[in-house]
mmCIF file of C-alpha atoms in Angstrom:
data_model
loop_
_atom_site.group_PDB
_atom_site.id
_atom_site.type_symbol
_atom_site.label_atom_id
_atom_site.label_comp_id
_atom_site.label_asym_id
_atom_site.label_seq_id
_atom_site.Cartn_x
_atom_site.Cartn_y
_atom_site.Cartn_z
ATOM 1 C CA UNK T 82 -82.374 -51.754 -4.580
ATOM 2 C CA UNK T 83 -82.519 -55.279 -6.626
ATOM 3 C CA UNK T 84 -85.628 -55.978 -4.629
ATOM 4 C CA UNK T 85 -86.846 -52.594 -5.084
ATOM 5 C CA UNK T 86 -86.327 -51.777 -8.818
ATOM 6 C CA UNK T 87 -89.920 -52.938 -9.542
ATOM 7 C CA UNK T 88 -91.719 -50.822 -7.241
ATOM 8 C CA UNK T 89 -89.664 -47.952 -8.015
ATOM 9 C CA UNK T 90 -90.521 -48.175 -11.406
ATOM 10 C CA UNK T 91 -94.144 -48.672 -10.714
ATOM 11 C CA UNK T 92 -94.366 -45.634 -8.602
ATOM 12 C CA UNK T 93 -92.775 -43.802 -11.071
ATOM 13 C CA UNK T 94 -94.716 -44.554 -14.058
ATOM 14 C CA UNK T 95 -97.876 -43.632 -12.538
ATOM 15 C CA UNK T 96 -96.369 -40.142 -12.052
ATOM 16 C CA UNK T 97 -94.889 -40.458 -8.338
ATOM 17 C CA UNK T 98 -91.976 -38.568 -7.032
ATOM 18 C CA UNK T 99 -89.682 -41.535 -5.466
ATOM 19 C CA UNK T 100 -86.834 -40.704 -2.653
ATOM 20 C CA UNK T 101 -84.745 -43.255 -1.953
ATOM 21 C CA UNK T 102 -83.234 -43.606 1.912
ATOM 22 C CA UNK T 103 -79.711 -45.582 1.878
ATOM 23 C CA UNK T 104 -77.860 -46.435 5.102
ATOM 24 C CA UNK T 105 -75.017 -45.316 4.937
ATOM 25 C CA UNK T 106 -72.972 -45.279 8.365
ATOM 26 C CA UNK T 107 -73.834 -47.519 11.047
ATOM 27 C CA UNK T 108 -72.114 -47.716 14.521
ATOM 28 C CA UNK T 109 -72.866 -50.358 17.242
ATOM 29 C CA UNK T 110 -75.666 -53.104 16.773
ATOM 30 C CA UNK T 111 -77.792 -52.267 13.880
ATOM 31 C CA UNK T 112 -79.947 -54.028 12.390
ATOM 32 C CA UNK T 113 -79.475 -53.652 9.293
ATOM 33 C CA UNK T 114 -76.510 -53.142 7.455
ATOM 34 C CA UNK T 115 -74.363 -51.039 5.223
ATOM 35 C CA UNK T 116 -76.504 -50.049 1.915
ATOM 36 C CA UNK T 117 -79.870 -51.604 3.203
ATOM 37 C CA UNK T 118 -82.413 -49.292 1.682
ATOM 38 C CA UNK T 119 -86.040 -48.069 1.670
ATOM 39 C CA UNK T 120 -87.857 -46.218 -0.906
ATOM 40 C CA UNK T 121 -90.477 -43.514 -0.605
ATOM 41 C CA UNK T 122 -93.142 -42.003 -3.245
ATOM 42 C CA UNK T 123 -94.866 -38.555 -2.728
ATOM 43 C CA UNK T 124 -97.849 -40.211 -1.386
ATOM 44 C CA UNK T 125 -96.153 -41.404 1.714
ATOM 45 C CA UNK T 126 -96.281 -45.360 0.980
ATOM 46 C CA UNK T 127 -92.814 -46.989 1.362
ATOM 47 C CA UNK T 128 -91.030 -50.253 0.598
ATOM 48 C CA UNK T 129 -88.000 -51.533 1.985
ATOM 49 C CA UNK T 130 -85.722 -50.731 5.505
ATOM 50 C CA UNK T 131 -82.867 -49.336 6.696
ATOM 51 C CA UNK T 132 -83.410 -50.374 10.701
ATOM 52 C CA UNK T 133 -85.672 -52.765 12.629
ATOM 53 C CA UNK T 134 -88.232 -50.442 12.329
ATOM 54 C CA UNK T 135 -87.703 -47.668 14.648
ATOM 55 C CA UNK T 136 -86.776 -45.025 12.304
ATOM 56 C CA UNK T 137 -88.284 -45.684 9.610
ATOM 57 C CA UNK T 138 -91.291 -43.330 10.460
ATOM 58 C CA UNK T 139 -88.952 -40.473 10.889
ATOM 59 C CA UNK T 140 -87.341 -41.736 7.778
ATOM 60 C CA UNK T 141 -90.591 -41.201 5.798
ATOM 61 C CA UNK T 142 -91.177 -37.614 7.389
ATOM 62 C CA UNK T 143 -87.447 -36.721 6.090
ATOM 63 C CA UNK T 144 -88.397 -38.407 2.512
ATOM 64 C CA UNK T 145 -91.158 -36.343 1.897
ATOM 65 C CA UNK T 146 -88.809 -32.675 3.105
ATOM 66 C CA UNK T 147 -86.671 -33.877 0.236
ATOM 67 C CA UNK T 148 -89.099 -34.500 -2.354
ATOM 68 C CA UNK T 149 -90.489 -31.355 -1.525
ATOM 69 C CA UNK T 150 -87.052 -29.568 -1.312
ATOM 70 C CA UNK T 151 -85.279 -31.419 -4.316
ATOM 71 C CA UNK T 152 -81.900 -31.374 -2.246
ATOM 72 C CA UNK T 153 -80.613 -34.579 -0.913
ATOM 73 C CA UNK T 154 -80.072 -34.903 2.899
ATOM 74 C CA UNK T 155 -77.751 -36.697 5.275
ATOM 75 C CA UNK T 156 -79.929 -37.249 8.463
ATOM 76 C CA UNK T 157 -78.186 -39.193 11.975
ATOM 77 C CA UNK T 158 -80.481 -41.408 14.351
ATOM 78 C CA UNK T 159 -79.791 -43.086 17.291
ATOM 79 C CA UNK T 160 -78.595 -42.456 20.681
ATOM 80 C CA UNK T 161 -75.484 -40.783 19.667
ATOM 81 C CA UNK T 162 -77.300 -38.165 18.515
ATOM 82 C CA UNK T 163 -79.881 -36.014 19.833
ATOM 83 C CA UNK T 164 -82.368 -37.018 17.954
ATOM 84 C CA UNK T 165 -82.395 -40.003 20.492
ATOM 85 C CA UNK T 166 -85.379 -38.435 22.042
ATOM 86 C CA UNK T 167 -87.496 -38.388 19.614
ATOM 87 C CA UNK T 168 -86.421 -41.308 17.337
ATOM 88 C CA UNK T 169 -84.393 -44.065 19.210
ATOM 89 C CA UNK T 170 -82.431 -47.581 18.042
ATOM 90 C CA UNK T 171 -84.072 -49.790 20.100
ATOM 91 C CA UNK T 172 -80.896 -52.118 19.931
ATOM 92 C CA UNK T 173 -78.464 -49.010 20.479
ATOM 93 C CA UNK T 174 -76.786 -48.407 17.441
ATOM 94 C CA UNK T 175 -77.024 -45.409 15.607
ATOM 95 C CA UNK T 176 -77.058 -45.181 12.044
ATOM 96 C CA UNK T 177 -76.771 -42.415 9.106
ATOM 97 C CA UNK T 178 -79.067 -42.453 6.248
ATOM 98 C CA UNK T 179 -78.741 -40.056 2.874
ATOM 99 C CA UNK T 180 -82.004 -39.698 1.381
ATOM 100 C CA UNK T 181 -82.022 -38.371 -2.311
ATOM 101 C CA UNK T 182 -84.737 -38.334 -4.872
ATOM 102 C CA UNK T 183 -84.492 -40.563 -7.747
ATOM 103 C CA UNK T 184 -84.568 -38.198 -11.191
ATOM 104 C CA UNK T 185 -83.629 -38.697 -14.348
ATOM 105 C CA UNK H 264 -66.864 -27.139 -12.216
ATOM 106 C CA UNK H 265 -70.408 -28.759 -11.395
ATOM 107 C CA UNK H 266 -70.603 -32.391 -11.896
ATOM 108 C CA UNK H 267 -72.920 -33.770 -14.807
ATOM 109 C CA UNK H 268 -76.911 -34.546 -14.386
ATOM 110 C CA UNK H 269 -76.998 -38.037 -15.757
ATOM 111 C CA UNK H 270 -79.762 -40.956 -15.261
ATOM 112 C CA UNK H 271 -77.269 -42.894 -13.142
ATOM 113 C CA UNK H 272 -80.518 -45.185 -11.868
ATOM 114 C CA UNK H 273 -81.291 -46.447 -15.282
ATOM 115 C CA UNK H 274 -77.508 -47.253 -16.112
ATOM 116 C CA UNK H 275 -77.968 -49.061 -12.311
ATOM 117 C CA UNK H 276 -81.209 -50.590 -13.392
ATOM 118 C CA UNK H 277 -79.493 -52.086 -16.360
ATOM 119 C CA UNK H 278 -76.259 -53.128 -14.642
ATOM 120 C CA UNK H 279 -78.409 -55.028 -12.067
ATOM 121 C CA UNK H 280 -80.261 -56.948 -14.669
ATOM 122 C CA UNK H 281 -77.651 -57.836 -16.787
ATOM 123 C CA UNK H 282 -75.639 -59.197 -13.881
ATOM 124 C CA UNK H 283 -72.813 -56.619 -14.128
ATOM 125 C CA UNK H 284 -70.414 -55.671 -11.941
ATOM 126 C CA UNK H 285 -70.232 -51.883 -10.841
ATOM 127 C CA UNK H 286 -70.086 -49.346 -7.779
ATOM 128 C CA UNK H 287 -71.995 -46.621 -7.508
ATOM 129 C CA UNK H 288 -70.303 -43.669 -5.549
ATOM 130 C CA UNK H 289 -72.651 -40.743 -4.030
ATOM 131 C CA UNK H 290 -71.382 -37.648 -2.380
ATOM 132 C CA UNK H 291 -73.197 -37.692 0.838
ATOM 133 C CA UNK H 292 -71.531 -35.058 2.973
ATOM 134 C CA UNK H 293 -69.328 -32.146 1.283
ATOM 135 C CA UNK H 294 -69.384 -30.280 -1.576
ATOM 136 C CA UNK H 295 -71.530 -31.218 -4.654
ATOM 137 C CA UNK H 296 -73.810 -33.178 -1.875
ATOM 138 C CA UNK H 297 -75.860 -35.907 -4.235
ATOM 139 C CA UNK H 298 -73.314 -36.292 -6.978
ATOM 140 C CA UNK H 299 -72.669 -39.605 -8.612
ATOM 141 C CA UNK H 300 -70.582 -41.779 -10.845
ATOM 142 C CA UNK H 301 -70.692 -45.272 -11.476
ATOM 143 C CA UNK H 302 -67.524 -47.460 -11.696
ATOM 144 C CA UNK H 303 -66.688 -50.468 -13.688
ATOM 145 C CA UNK H 304 -63.798 -52.968 -12.905
ATOM 146 C CA UNK H 305 -62.693 -51.848 -16.576
ATOM 147 C CA UNK H 306 -61.192 -47.941 -17.201
ATOM 148 C CA UNK H 307 -65.091 -47.320 -17.644
ATOM 149 C CA UNK H 308 -66.949 -44.484 -15.234
ATOM 150 C CA UNK H 309 -69.867 -43.072 -15.941
ATOM 151 C CA UNK H 310 -70.870 -39.337 -14.338
ATOM 152 C CA UNK H 311 -68.443 -37.578 -11.900
ATOM 153 C CA UNK H 312 -68.127 -35.938 -8.668
ATOM 154 C CA UNK H 313 -67.295 -32.638 -9.804
ATOM 155 C CA UNK H 314 -63.532 -32.734 -8.817
ATOM 156 C CA UNK H 315 -61.934 -34.538 -11.368
ATOM 157 C CA UNK H 316 -58.643 -35.637 -8.710
ATOM 158 C CA UNK H 317 -61.990 -36.644 -6.177
ATOM 159 C CA UNK H 318 -63.229 -38.749 -9.069
ATOM 160 C CA UNK H 319 -60.115 -40.426 -10.257
ATOM 161 C CA UNK H 320 -59.241 -41.340 -6.264
ATOM 162 C CA UNK H 321 -62.597 -42.620 -5.396
ATOM 163 C CA UNK H 322 -62.770 -44.537 -9.054
ATOM 164 C CA UNK H 323 -59.777 -46.562 -7.350
ATOM 165 C CA UNK H 324 -60.504 -47.064 -4.578
ATOM 166 C CA UNK H 325 -64.263 -48.509 -5.812
ATOM 167 C CA UNK H 326 -61.835 -50.714 -7.600
ATOM 168 C CA UNK H 327 -60.404 -52.055 -5.354
ATOM 169 C CA UNK H 328 -63.828 -52.598 -2.936
ATOM 170 C CA UNK H 329 -65.162 -54.461 -5.671
ATOM 171 C CA UNK H 330 -62.792 -57.267 -5.234
ATOM 172 C CA UNK H 331 -64.396 -57.827 -1.867
ATOM 173 C CA UNK H 332 -68.168 -56.819 -2.598
ATOM 174 C CA UNK H 333 -67.635 -54.441 0.237
ATOM 175 C CA UNK H 334 -69.310 -50.951 0.718
ATOM 176 C CA UNK H 335 -67.755 -48.376 2.088
ATOM 177 C CA UNK H 336 -68.118 -44.432 3.115
ATOM 178 C CA UNK H 337 -64.669 -43.128 2.861
ATOM 179 C CA UNK H 338 -63.652 -39.158 3.699
ATOM 180 C CA UNK H 339 -61.399 -37.411 1.160
ATOM 181 C CA UNK H 340 -60.767 -33.747 2.575
ATOM 182 C CA UNK H 341 -64.010 -32.298 3.657
ATOM 183 C CA UNK H 342 -66.083 -34.622 0.803
ATOM 184 C CA UNK H 343 -67.546 -37.754 2.072
ATOM 185 C CA UNK H 344 -68.689 -40.290 -0.227
ATOM 186 C CA UNK H 345 -70.420 -43.615 0.014
ATOM 187 C CA UNK H 346 -68.992 -46.193 -2.601
ATOM 188 C CA UNK H 347 -71.418 -49.095 -3.039
ATOM 189 C CA UNK H 348 -70.492 -52.704 -4.546
ATOM 190 C CA UNK H 349 -73.175 -54.277 -6.741
ATOM 191 C CA UNK H 350 -71.925 -57.177 -7.335
ATOM 192 C CA UNK H 351 -73.869 -60.093 -9.678
ATOM 193 C CA UNK H 352 -75.903 -62.481 -8.062
ATOM 194 C CA UNK H 353 -73.092 -65.188 -6.809
ATOM 195 C CA UNK H 354 -72.779 -68.663 -8.836
ATOM 196 C CA UNK H 355 -71.854 -72.196 -7.791
ATOM 197 C CA UNK H 356 -70.505 -74.454 -10.224
ATOM 198 C CA UNK H 357 -71.113 -77.769 -8.738
ATOM 199 C CA UNK H 358 -69.226 -80.451 -10.323
ATOM 200 C CA UNK H 359 -70.957 -84.253 -9.565
ATOM 201 C CA UNK H 360 -74.733 -84.889 -8.812
ATOM 202 C CA UNK H 361 -73.705 -86.839 -5.802
ATOM 203 C CA UNK H 362 -75.906 -86.663 -2.190
ATOM 204 C CA UNK H 363 -74.017 -83.852 -1.008
ATOM 205 C CA UNK H 364 -74.788 -81.750 -4.143
ATOM 206 C CA UNK H 365 -78.750 -81.898 -3.401
ATOM 207 C CA UNK H 366 -78.909 -80.000 -0.001
ATOM 208 C CA UNK H 367 -75.676 -77.996 -1.385
ATOM 209 C CA UNK H 368 -77.867 -76.119 -3.696
ATOM 210 C CA UNK H 369 -80.689 -76.245 -1.534
ATOM 211 C CA UNK H 370 -79.074 -73.717 0.966
ATOM 212 C CA UNK H 371 -76.764 -72.013 -1.976
ATOM 213 C CA UNK H 372 -80.093 -71.088 -3.609
ATOM 214 C CA UNK H 373 -81.433 -69.814 -0.179
ATOM 215 C CA UNK H 374 -78.280 -67.417 0.239
ATOM 216 C CA UNK H 375 -78.957 -66.114 -3.221
ATOM 217 C CA UNK H 376 -76.765 -68.267 -5.167
ATOM 218 C CA UNK H 377 -77.380 -69.465 -8.743
ATOM 219 C CA UNK H 378 -76.478 -72.884 -8.916
ATOM 220 C CA UNK H 379 -75.285 -75.209 -12.046
ATOM 221 C CA UNK H 380 -74.908 -79.270 -11.390
ATOM 222 C CA UNK H 381 -72.088 -80.600 -13.624
ATOM 223 C CA UNK H 382 -71.600 -84.410 -14.079
ATOM 224 C CA UNK H 383 -70.785 -87.108 -16.920
ATOM 225 C CA UNK H 384 -73.617 -89.256 -15.744
ATOM 226 C CA UNK H 385 -77.322 -88.045 -16.446
ATOM 227 C CA UNK H 386 -78.144 -90.612 -13.705
ATOM 228 C CA UNK H 387 -76.448 -87.703 -11.396
ATOM 229 C CA UNK H 388 -77.374 -85.249 -13.053
ATOM 230 C CA UNK H 389 -80.816 -84.402 -13.992
ATOM 231 C CA UNK H 390 -84.100 -82.767 -13.204
ATOM 232 C CA UNK H 391 -85.479 -85.530 -11.160
ATOM 233 C CA UNK H 392 -82.742 -85.393 -8.607
ATOM 234 C CA UNK H 393 -82.300 -81.376 -8.936
ATOM 235 C CA UNK H 394 -85.672 -79.856 -10.018
ATOM 236 C CA UNK H 395 -84.320 -76.171 -8.924
ATOM 237 C CA UNK H 396 -81.062 -76.563 -10.438
ATOM 238 C CA UNK H 397 -80.411 -73.067 -12.525
ATOM 239 C CA UNK H 398 -78.762 -75.249 -14.637
ATOM 240 C CA UNK H 399 -77.970 -79.010 -15.411
ATOM 241 C CA UNK H 400 -75.128 -79.697 -17.685
ATOM 242 C CA UNK H 401 -73.848 -83.733 -18.742
ATOM 243 C CA UNK H 402 -70.703 -83.544 -19.821
ATOM 244 C CA UNK H 403 -67.085 -83.691 -18.762
ATOM 245 C CA UNK H 404 -65.473 -80.270 -16.622
ATOM 246 C CA UNK H 405 -63.662 -78.683 -19.611
ATOM 247 C CA UNK H 406 -66.617 -79.099 -22.059
ATOM 248 C CA UNK H 407 -69.029 -77.587 -19.483
ATOM 249 C CA UNK H 408 -66.815 -74.509 -18.457
ATOM 250 C CA UNK H 409 -66.946 -74.106 -22.058
ATOM 251 C CA UNK H 410 -71.339 -74.720 -22.450
ATOM 252 C CA UNK H 411 -72.486 -73.242 -19.022
ATOM 253 C CA UNK H 412 -74.218 -70.051 -19.339
ATOM 254 C CA UNK H 413 -72.792 -68.750 -15.989
ATOM 255 C CA UNK H 414 -69.793 -66.526 -16.649
ATOM 256 C CA UNK H 415 -66.616 -67.464 -14.491
ATOM 257 C CA UNK H 416 -65.098 -64.739 -12.605
ATOM 258 C CA UNK H 417 -65.078 -63.199 -9.288
ATOM 259 C CA UNK H 418 -68.599 -63.896 -7.963
ATOM 260 C CA UNK H 419 -67.976 -67.767 -8.994
ATOM 261 C CA UNK H 420 -67.584 -70.730 -6.573
ATOM 262 C CA UNK H 421 -66.584 -73.981 -7.467
ATOM 263 C CA UNK H 422 -67.389 -77.386 -5.581
ATOM 264 C CA UNK H 423 -66.199 -80.152 -6.139
ATOM 265 C CA UNK H 424 -67.584 -83.234 -4.993
ATOM 266 C CA UNK H 425 -67.345 -86.296 -7.667
ATOM 267 C CA UNK H 426 -64.392 -87.671 -5.362
ATOM 268 C CA UNK H 427 -63.525 -89.520 -8.818
ATOM 269 C CA UNK H 428 -59.794 -88.657 -10.413
ATOM 270 C CA UNK H 429 -61.117 -89.080 -14.111
ATOM 271 C CA UNK H 430 -63.527 -86.187 -13.721
ATOM 272 C CA UNK H 431 -61.923 -83.641 -10.587
ATOM 273 C CA UNK H 432 -58.169 -83.818 -12.531
ATOM 274 C CA UNK H 433 -59.843 -82.506 -15.455
ATOM 275 C CA UNK H 434 -61.995 -79.847 -13.891
ATOM 276 C CA UNK H 435 -59.060 -78.822 -11.860
ATOM 277 C CA UNK H 436 -56.925 -77.990 -14.936
ATOM 278 C CA UNK H 437 -59.574 -76.413 -16.757
ATOM 279 C CA UNK H 438 -60.355 -74.002 -13.488
ATOM 280 C CA UNK H 439 -56.647 -73.459 -13.283
ATOM 281 C CA UNK H 440 -56.827 -70.558 -16.267
ATOM 282 C CA UNK H 441 -59.956 -68.845 -14.991
ATOM 283 C CA UNK H 442 -60.607 -66.706 -11.573
ATOM 284 C CA UNK H 443 -63.299 -67.726 -9.877
ATOM 285 C CA UNK H 444 -63.270 -66.830 -6.081
ATOM 286 C CA UNK H 445 -63.696 -69.800 -4.632
ATOM 287 C CA UNK H 446 -62.710 -73.694 -5.419
ATOM 288 C CA UNK H 447 -63.145 -76.422 -3.348
ATOM 289 C CA UNK H 448 -62.451 -79.869 -3.521
ATOM 290 C CA UNK H 449 -63.717 -82.960 -1.777
ATOM 291 C CA UNK H 450 -61.086 -85.802 -0.357
ATOM 292 C CA UNK H 451 -59.038 -86.313 1.809
ATOM 293 C CA UNK H 452 -55.103 -84.641 2.195
ATOM 294 C CA UNK H 453 -53.958 -87.907 0.802
ATOM 295 C CA UNK H 454 -56.588 -87.961 -2.748
ATOM 296 C CA UNK H 455 -55.513 -84.023 -2.638
ATOM 297 C CA UNK H 456 -51.634 -85.026 -2.464
ATOM 298 C CA UNK H 457 -51.866 -87.445 -5.226
ATOM 299 C CA UNK H 458 -54.167 -84.921 -7.469
ATOM 300 C CA UNK H 459 -52.161 -82.342 -7.375
ATOM 301 C CA UNK H 460 -48.748 -83.738 -8.168
ATOM 302 C CA UNK H 461 -50.622 -84.631 -11.045
ATOM 303 C CA UNK H 462 -51.622 -81.546 -11.882
ATOM 304 C CA UNK H 463 -47.987 -80.187 -10.874
ATOM 305 C CA UNK H 464 -46.690 -82.741 -14.014
ATOM 306 C CA UNK H 465 -49.393 -81.435 -16.486
ATOM 307 C CA UNK H 466 -48.453 -78.007 -16.352
ATOM 308 C CA UNK H 467 -50.427 -76.471 -13.232
ATOM 309 C CA UNK H 468 -49.377 -73.735 -11.620
ATOM 310 C CA UNK H 469 -48.678 -74.341 -7.444
ATOM 311 C CA UNK H 470 -49.969 -70.588 -6.770
ATOM 312 C CA UNK H 471 -52.944 -71.993 -8.548
ATOM 313 C CA UNK H 472 -52.918 -75.162 -6.476
ATOM 314 C CA UNK H 473 -52.053 -73.320 -3.066
ATOM 315 C CA UNK H 474 -55.785 -71.676 -4.329
ATOM 316 C CA UNK H 475 -57.946 -75.000 -4.250
ATOM 317 C CA UNK H 476 -59.649 -75.431 -0.512
ATOM 318 C CA UNK H 477 -59.266 -79.033 -0.173
ATOM 319 C CA UNK H 478 -60.353 -81.177 1.936
ATOM 320 C CA UNK H 479 -63.429 -78.865 1.423
ATOM 321 C CA UNK H 480 -65.303 -77.206 4.129
ATOM 322 C CA UNK H 481 -65.276 -75.465 7.097
ATOM 323 C CA UNK H 482 -64.483 -77.795 10.257
ATOM 324 C CA UNK H 483 -67.670 -78.283 11.839
ATOM 325 C CA UNK H 484 -67.630 -81.727 12.584
ATOM 326 C CA UNK H 485 -70.012 -82.889 9.595
ATOM 327 C CA UNK H 486 -71.047 -86.115 9.152
ATOM 328 C CA UNK H 487 -74.015 -86.737 6.877
ATOM 329 C CA UNK H 488 -74.726 -85.005 3.562
ATOM 330 C CA UNK H 489 -76.327 -82.207 4.288
ATOM 331 C CA UNK H 490 -73.745 -81.181 7.429
ATOM 332 C CA UNK H 491 -70.789 -81.448 4.518
ATOM 333 C CA UNK H 492 -73.023 -79.089 2.575
ATOM 334 C CA UNK H 493 -73.513 -76.624 5.431
ATOM 335 C CA UNK H 494 -69.761 -76.999 5.993
ATOM 336 C CA UNK H 495 -69.529 -76.178 2.433
ATOM 337 C CA UNK H 496 -71.971 -73.320 1.694
ATOM 338 C CA UNK H 497 -70.340 -71.714 5.109
ATOM 339 C CA UNK H 498 -66.696 -71.706 3.624
ATOM 340 C CA UNK H 499 -67.691 -70.582 0.655
ATOM 341 C CA UNK H 500 -69.391 -67.174 2.632
ATOM 342 C CA UNK H 501 -66.198 -66.687 4.711
ATOM 343 C CA UNK H 502 -64.227 -66.436 1.473
ATOM 344 C CA UNK H 503 -66.718 -64.251 0.152
ATOM 345 C CA UNK H 504 -66.175 -61.577 2.804
ATOM 346 C CA UNK H 505 -63.031 -62.223 3.545
ATOM 347 C CA UNK H 506 -63.221 -63.627 7.232
ATOM 348 C CA UNK H 507 -61.926 -66.983 8.487
ATOM 349 C CA UNK H 508 -64.859 -68.351 9.602
ATOM 350 C CA UNK H 509 -64.266 -68.749 13.187
ATOM 351 C CA UNK H 510 -66.010 -68.433 16.153
ATOM 352 C CA UNK H 511 -67.062 -64.525 16.759
ATOM 353 C CA UNK H 512 -66.809 -65.086 20.607
ATOM 354 C CA UNK H 513 -63.485 -65.767 20.263
ATOM 355 C CA UNK H 514 -63.033 -62.464 17.887
ATOM 356 C CA UNK H 515 -61.591 -59.397 18.895
ATOM 357 C CA UNK H 516 -64.435 -56.829 19.334
ATOM 358 C CA UNK H 517 -63.224 -54.165 16.497
#
């Protein structure tokens, strides 16, 4: 979070909505630890990461949905999940990501 | 009861900027999805999770997790809560501007520590020798501990490298009333035994002395100052995350 705050502030200052995606569960060998974060703005720009690059694309899509709907969402990725066919983790791990909008 | 809607992001931002230890709890599954609460090491909380009993229980658990800087997801009945600890940047206070302190400063800073160098001799503790140090204090240990901008708390690590009883003993004495996360002291077992005997005679408790890592560092076969520094920083990291610092290959899979 520390390294993403300046970007969140800059995006919000220019009027963009911002979503934070946080790794809240890891299983097997995953490249980013619990608490790893990625931020996405309403233009689809992002910063930070929740994996080694394998699920970031899907998380951006999810974040845009959350920004539209307003309600937060818990999403699972990896081989243990049915989404494995679309979005797999190359490392063979599983992660759950909590996606929410930064509101004030 | 509906959880309060509040500006957790602005409070968290303030905590990070002020290096304030706190934990952020979020409902990631169950009722009141996304509800947030900030927990502090004292009795303070901000926000709530929508249920008084849950809020109180999570606050207790979060205070426990803060001690080890661990983030964790826990289940409470039908609710799952992600508890994320925001620990201040770790601080390292090095007593003794000796050779090993030079690579130790570099390694510690690469790992995100703020570094303070303390030595009574300005020839050892100066900007030429430690161009990147966050703070350099030329003083006796007790004066330095009173002067430092760093708070001595659970995110503070102390390495005593002076190798001189004139400095080592007062440093340990002064630290014995404080609660840093880690204290390591350079020197052989014999030196340590002598220093500890002296400190006990001065009224320092056996509990405190048992916490001091001396000889300092993990057993990495260190020979050079750089290797010593690596062994010291590795021990600090092992203490930070509550592991013994052995070979992963010998660890039972969890």
